[in-house]
Amino acid sequence: MKKLTAIIISALLLVSLGNTANSASSSGGNFSATQETLSSDNKADIKSDLTDLSRLMKAHNSDVAKIKSELSEAGKKEDADGMIKAFDKVKFSVIELTNQLKALTIKSQELQDIRMDIVTSNDIGIILLDFVKKNIELNKKGQSLSESEVQQMNSLQEKSVTLMKIYGEKLSKLNKEYNIQ
């Protein structure tokens, strides 16, 4: 059960960190926009993009806060099925946010770079959530992830946290500069 607790704590950390940034389909938007088609250092475009991104993130953070509470309760009760259900909700929420991010029409290169980092981090987070769910299922049978899976999971978590730190710092700086709450 110690391993399960460690995995839960790691997953909660991942969910929490994922929310330092912030149902649409992935159609529309300009996710694949090239640098040549985006503005650079255009204050109006940056502020508009920040406002749009902030709106998405706030809605996502609100959803995830509710799920974190469910996850915490399931963890306290050592309710593996409840944890799996909560992780499924987290995964759905992250996928939904990623789709919404891809559907945004971004005007500035500055926010395009941040959006790409958030989407990459979310993709890694989804893989990590799958590892966590697998580990919970294995723990129910008295088993655990293989050594290579644990190493892969740790490596992915490190990459995800690094990306979150990078885009979180960029977002914080821009939000402060443009007075976006």
CSV table of C-alpha atoms in Angstrom, one decimal:
chain,number,residue,atom,x,y,z
A,1,MET,CA,0.0,0.0,0.0
A,2,LYS,CA,3.0,2.3,0.5
A,3,LYS,CA,3.7,2.2,-3.3
A,4,LEU,CA,0.1,3.0,-4.0
A,5,THR,CA,0.2,6.0,-1.6
A,6,ALA,CA,3.4,7.3,-3.3
A,7,ILE,CA,1.8,7.0,-6.7
A,8,ILE,CA,-1.3,8.8,-5.5
A,9,ILE,CA,0.8,11.6,-4.1
A,10,SER,CA,2.8,11.9,-7.3
A,11,ALA,CA,-0.5,12.0,-9.3
A,12,LEU,CA,-1.9,14.7,-7.0
A,13,LEU,CA,1.3,16.7,-7.5
A,14,LEU,CA,0.9,16.3,-11.3
A,15,VAL,CA,-2.7,17.4,-11.2
A,16,SER,CA,-1.8,20.3,-9.0
A,17,LEU,CA,1.1,21.5,-11.1
A,18,GLY,CA,-0.9,21.1,-14.3
A,19,ASN,CA,-3.3,23.7,-13.0
A,20,THR,CA,-0.7,26.5,-12.7
A,21,ALA,CA,-1.2,27.3,-16.3
A,22,ASN,CA,-4.9,26.6,-17.4
A,23,SER,CA,-16.3,20.7,-24.8
A,24,ALA,CA,-14.6,21.9,-27.9
A,25,SER,CA,-13.3,19.8,-30.6
A,26,SER,CA,-9.8,20.3,-31.9
A,27,SER,CA,-11.2,21.6,-35.2
A,28,GLY,CA,-10.7,25.3,-35.8
A,29,GLY,CA,-8.1,27.4,-34.2
A,30,ASN,CA,-4.6,27.7,-35.5
A,31,PHE,CA,-2.6,25.2,-33.5
A,32,SER,CA,-0.2,24.5,-36.4
A,33,ALA,CA,0.4,28.1,-37.1
A,34,THR,CA,3.9,28.9,-38.2
A,35,GLN,CA,6.0,31.7,-36.7
A,36,GLU,CA,5.7,33.7,-40.0
A,37,THR,CA,1.9,33.8,-39.6
A,38,LEU,CA,1.9,35.1,-36.0
A,39,SER,CA,2.7,38.5,-34.5
A,40,SER,CA,5.7,39.0,-32.3
A,41,ASP,CA,5.8,41.6,-29.5
A,42,ASN,CA,2.4,42.9,-30.3
A,43,LYS,CA,0.9,44.0,-27.0
A,44,ALA,CA,-2.8,43.9,-28.2
A,45,ASP,CA,-2.4,40.3,-29.6
A,46,ILE,CA,-0.6,39.1,-26.5
A,47,LYS,CA,-3.2,40.6,-24.1
A,48,SER,CA,-6.0,39.1,-26.2
A,49,ASP,CA,-4.3,35.7,-26.3
A,50,LEU,CA,-3.7,35.8,-22.5
A,51,THR,CA,-7.3,36.6,-21.8
A,52,ASP,CA,-8.5,33.7,-24.0
A,53,LEU,CA,-6.0,31.3,-22.4
A,54,SER,CA,-6.8,32.5,-18.9
A,55,ARG,CA,-10.5,31.9,-19.5
A,56,LEU,CA,-9.8,28.3,-20.5
A,57,MET,CA,-7.5,27.7,-17.6
A,58,LYS,CA,-9.8,29.0,-15.0
A,59,ALA,CA,-12.6,26.8,-16.2
A,60,HIS,CA,-10.3,23.8,-16.2
A,61,ASN,CA,-8.9,24.6,-12.8
A,62,SER,CA,-12.4,24.7,-11.3
A,63,ASP,CA,-13.2,21.3,-12.8
A,64,VAL,CA,-9.9,19.8,-11.5
A,65,ALA,CA,-10.4,21.2,-8.0
A,66,LYS,CA,-13.6,19.2,-7.7
A,67,ILE,CA,-11.9,16.0,-9.0
A,68,LYS,CA,-8.9,16.5,-6.6
A,69,SER,CA,-11.3,16.4,-3.7
A,70,GLU,CA,-12.8,13.1,-5.0
A,71,LEU,CA,-9.3,11.7,-5.5
A,72,SER,CA,-8.2,12.7,-2.1
A,73,GLU,CA,-11.2,11.1,-0.4
A,74,ALA,CA,-10.7,7.9,-2.4
A,75,GLY,CA,-7.1,7.9,-1.4
A,76,LYS,CA,-7.8,8.4,2.3
A,77,LYS,CA,-10.3,5.4,2.1
A,78,GLU,CA,-7.8,3.4,0.0
A,79,ASP,CA,-10.6,3.0,-2.5
A,80,ALA,CA,-8.8,1.8,-5.6
A,81,ASP,CA,-12.0,1.9,-7.8
A,82,GLY,CA,-12.8,5.4,-6.6
A,83,MET,CA,-9.3,6.5,-7.4
A,84,ILE,CA,-9.5,5.0,-10.9
A,85,LYS,CA,-12.8,6.7,-11.5
A,86,ALA,CA,-11.3,10.1,-10.3
A,87,PHE,CA,-8.2,9.6,-12.5
A,88,ASP,CA,-10.5,8.9,-15.5
A,89,LYS,CA,-12.2,12.2,-14.8
A,90,VAL,CA,-8.8,14.0,-14.6
A,91,LYS,CA,-7.8,12.4,-17.9
A,92,PHE,CA,-11.0,13.5,-19.6
A,93,SER,CA,-10.6,17.0,-18.2
A,94,VAL,CA,-7.0,17.2,-19.5
A,95,ILE,CA,-8.0,15.9,-22.9
A,96,GLU,CA,-10.8,18.4,-23.1
A,97,LEU,CA,-8.5,21.2,-22.1
A,98,THR,CA,-6.0,20.1,-24.8
A,99,ASN,CA,-8.7,20.1,-27.4
A,100,GLN,CA,-9.8,23.6,-26.3
A,101,LEU,CA,-6.2,24.8,-26.5
A,102,LYS,CA,-5.9,23.4,-30.0
A,103,ALA,CA,-9.2,25.1,-31.0
A,104,LEU,CA,-8.0,28.5,-29.9
A,105,THR,CA,-7.0,31.0,-32.6
A,106,ILE,CA,-3.8,32.5,-31.2
A,107,LYS,CA,-2.4,35.7,-32.7
A,108,SER,CA,1.0,36.0,-30.9
A,109,GLN,CA,4.1,33.8,-31.2
A,110,GLU,CA,4.7,34.3,-27.4
A,111,LEU,CA,1.4,32.5,-26.5
A,112,GLN,CA,1.8,30.0,-29.3
A,113,ASP,CA,5.0,28.8,-27.7
A,114,ILE,CA,3.3,28.6,-24.3
A,115,ARG,CA,0.3,26.7,-25.8
A,116,MET,CA,2.6,24.2,-27.4
A,117,ASP,CA,4.4,23.6,-24.1
A,118,ILE,CA,1.0,23.2,-22.3
A,119,VAL,CA,-0.2,20.7,-24.9
A,120,THR,CA,3.0,18.7,-24.7
A,121,SER,CA,2.9,18.7,-21.0
A,122,ASN,CA,-0.8,17.6,-21.1
A,123,ASP,CA,0.1,14.7,-23.5
A,124,ILE,CA,2.8,13.6,-21.1
A,125,GLY,CA,0.3,13.9,-18.2
A,126,ILE,CA,-2.2,11.6,-19.9
A,127,ILE,CA,0.5,8.9,-20.3
A,128,LEU,CA,1.4,9.4,-16.6
A,129,LEU,CA,-2.3,9.0,-15.6
A,130,ASP,CA,-2.4,5.7,-17.5
A,131,PHE,CA,0.6,4.5,-15.6
A,132,VAL,CA,-1.0,5.5,-12.3
A,133,LYS,CA,-4.2,3.7,-13.2
A,134,LYS,CA,-2.3,0.6,-14.3
A,135,ASN,CA,-0.4,0.7,-11.0
A,136,ILE,CA,-3.6,0.9,-9.0
A,137,GLU,CA,-5.0,-2.0,-10.9
A,138,LEU,CA,-1.9,-4.0,-10.3
A,139,ASN,CA,-1.9,-3.1,-6.6
A,140,LYS,CA,-5.4,-4.5,-6.3
A,141,LYS,CA,-3.8,-7.9,-7.4
A,142,GLY,CA,-0.8,-7.5,-5.1
A,143,GLN,CA,1.5,-6.5,-8.0
A,144,SER,CA,3.2,-3.3,-9.1
A,145,LEU,CA,4.7,-1.7,-12.1
A,146,SER,CA,7.8,-3.1,-13.6
A,147,GLU,CA,11.2,-1.4,-12.9
A,148,SER,CA,11.3,-0.1,-16.5
A,149,GLU,CA,7.7,1.3,-16.2
A,150,VAL,CA,8.6,3.1,-13.0
A,151,GLN,CA,11.7,4.5,-14.6
A,152,GLN,CA,9.7,5.6,-17.7
A,153,MET,CA,7.1,7.1,-15.4
A,154,ASN,CA,9.7,9.0,-13.4
A,155,SER,CA,11.4,10.3,-16.6
A,156,LEU,CA,8.0,11.5,-18.0
A,157,GLN,CA,7.1,13.1,-14.7
A,158,GLU,CA,10.4,15.0,-14.7
A,159,LYS,CA,9.8,16.2,-18.3
A,160,SER,CA,6.3,17.3,-17.5
A,161,VAL,CA,7.3,19.2,-14.3
A,162,THR,CA,10.1,20.9,-16.2
A,163,LEU,CA,7.7,22.0,-19.0
A,164,MET,CA,5.2,23.2,-16.4
A,165,LYS,CA,7.8,25.2,-14.7
A,166,ILE,CA,9.0,26.8,-18.0
A,167,TYR,CA,5.5,27.7,-19.3
A,168,GLY,CA,4.3,28.6,-15.8
A,169,GLU,CA,7.1,31.2,-15.4
A,170,LYS,CA,6.4,32.6,-18.9
A,171,LEU,CA,2.7,32.9,-18.2
A,172,SER,CA,3.2,34.4,-14.8
A,173,LYS,CA,5.5,37.1,-16.3
A,174,LEU,CA,3.1,37.9,-19.1
A,175,ASN,CA,0.1,37.9,-16.8
A,176,LYS,CA,1.8,40.3,-14.5
A,177,GLU,CA,3.0,42.5,-17.3
A,178,TYR,CA,-0.5,42.6,-18.9
A,179,ASN,CA,-2.4,42.6,-15.6
A,180,ILE,CA,-4.3,39.4,-16.3
A,181,GLN,CA,-5.8,37.7,-13.2
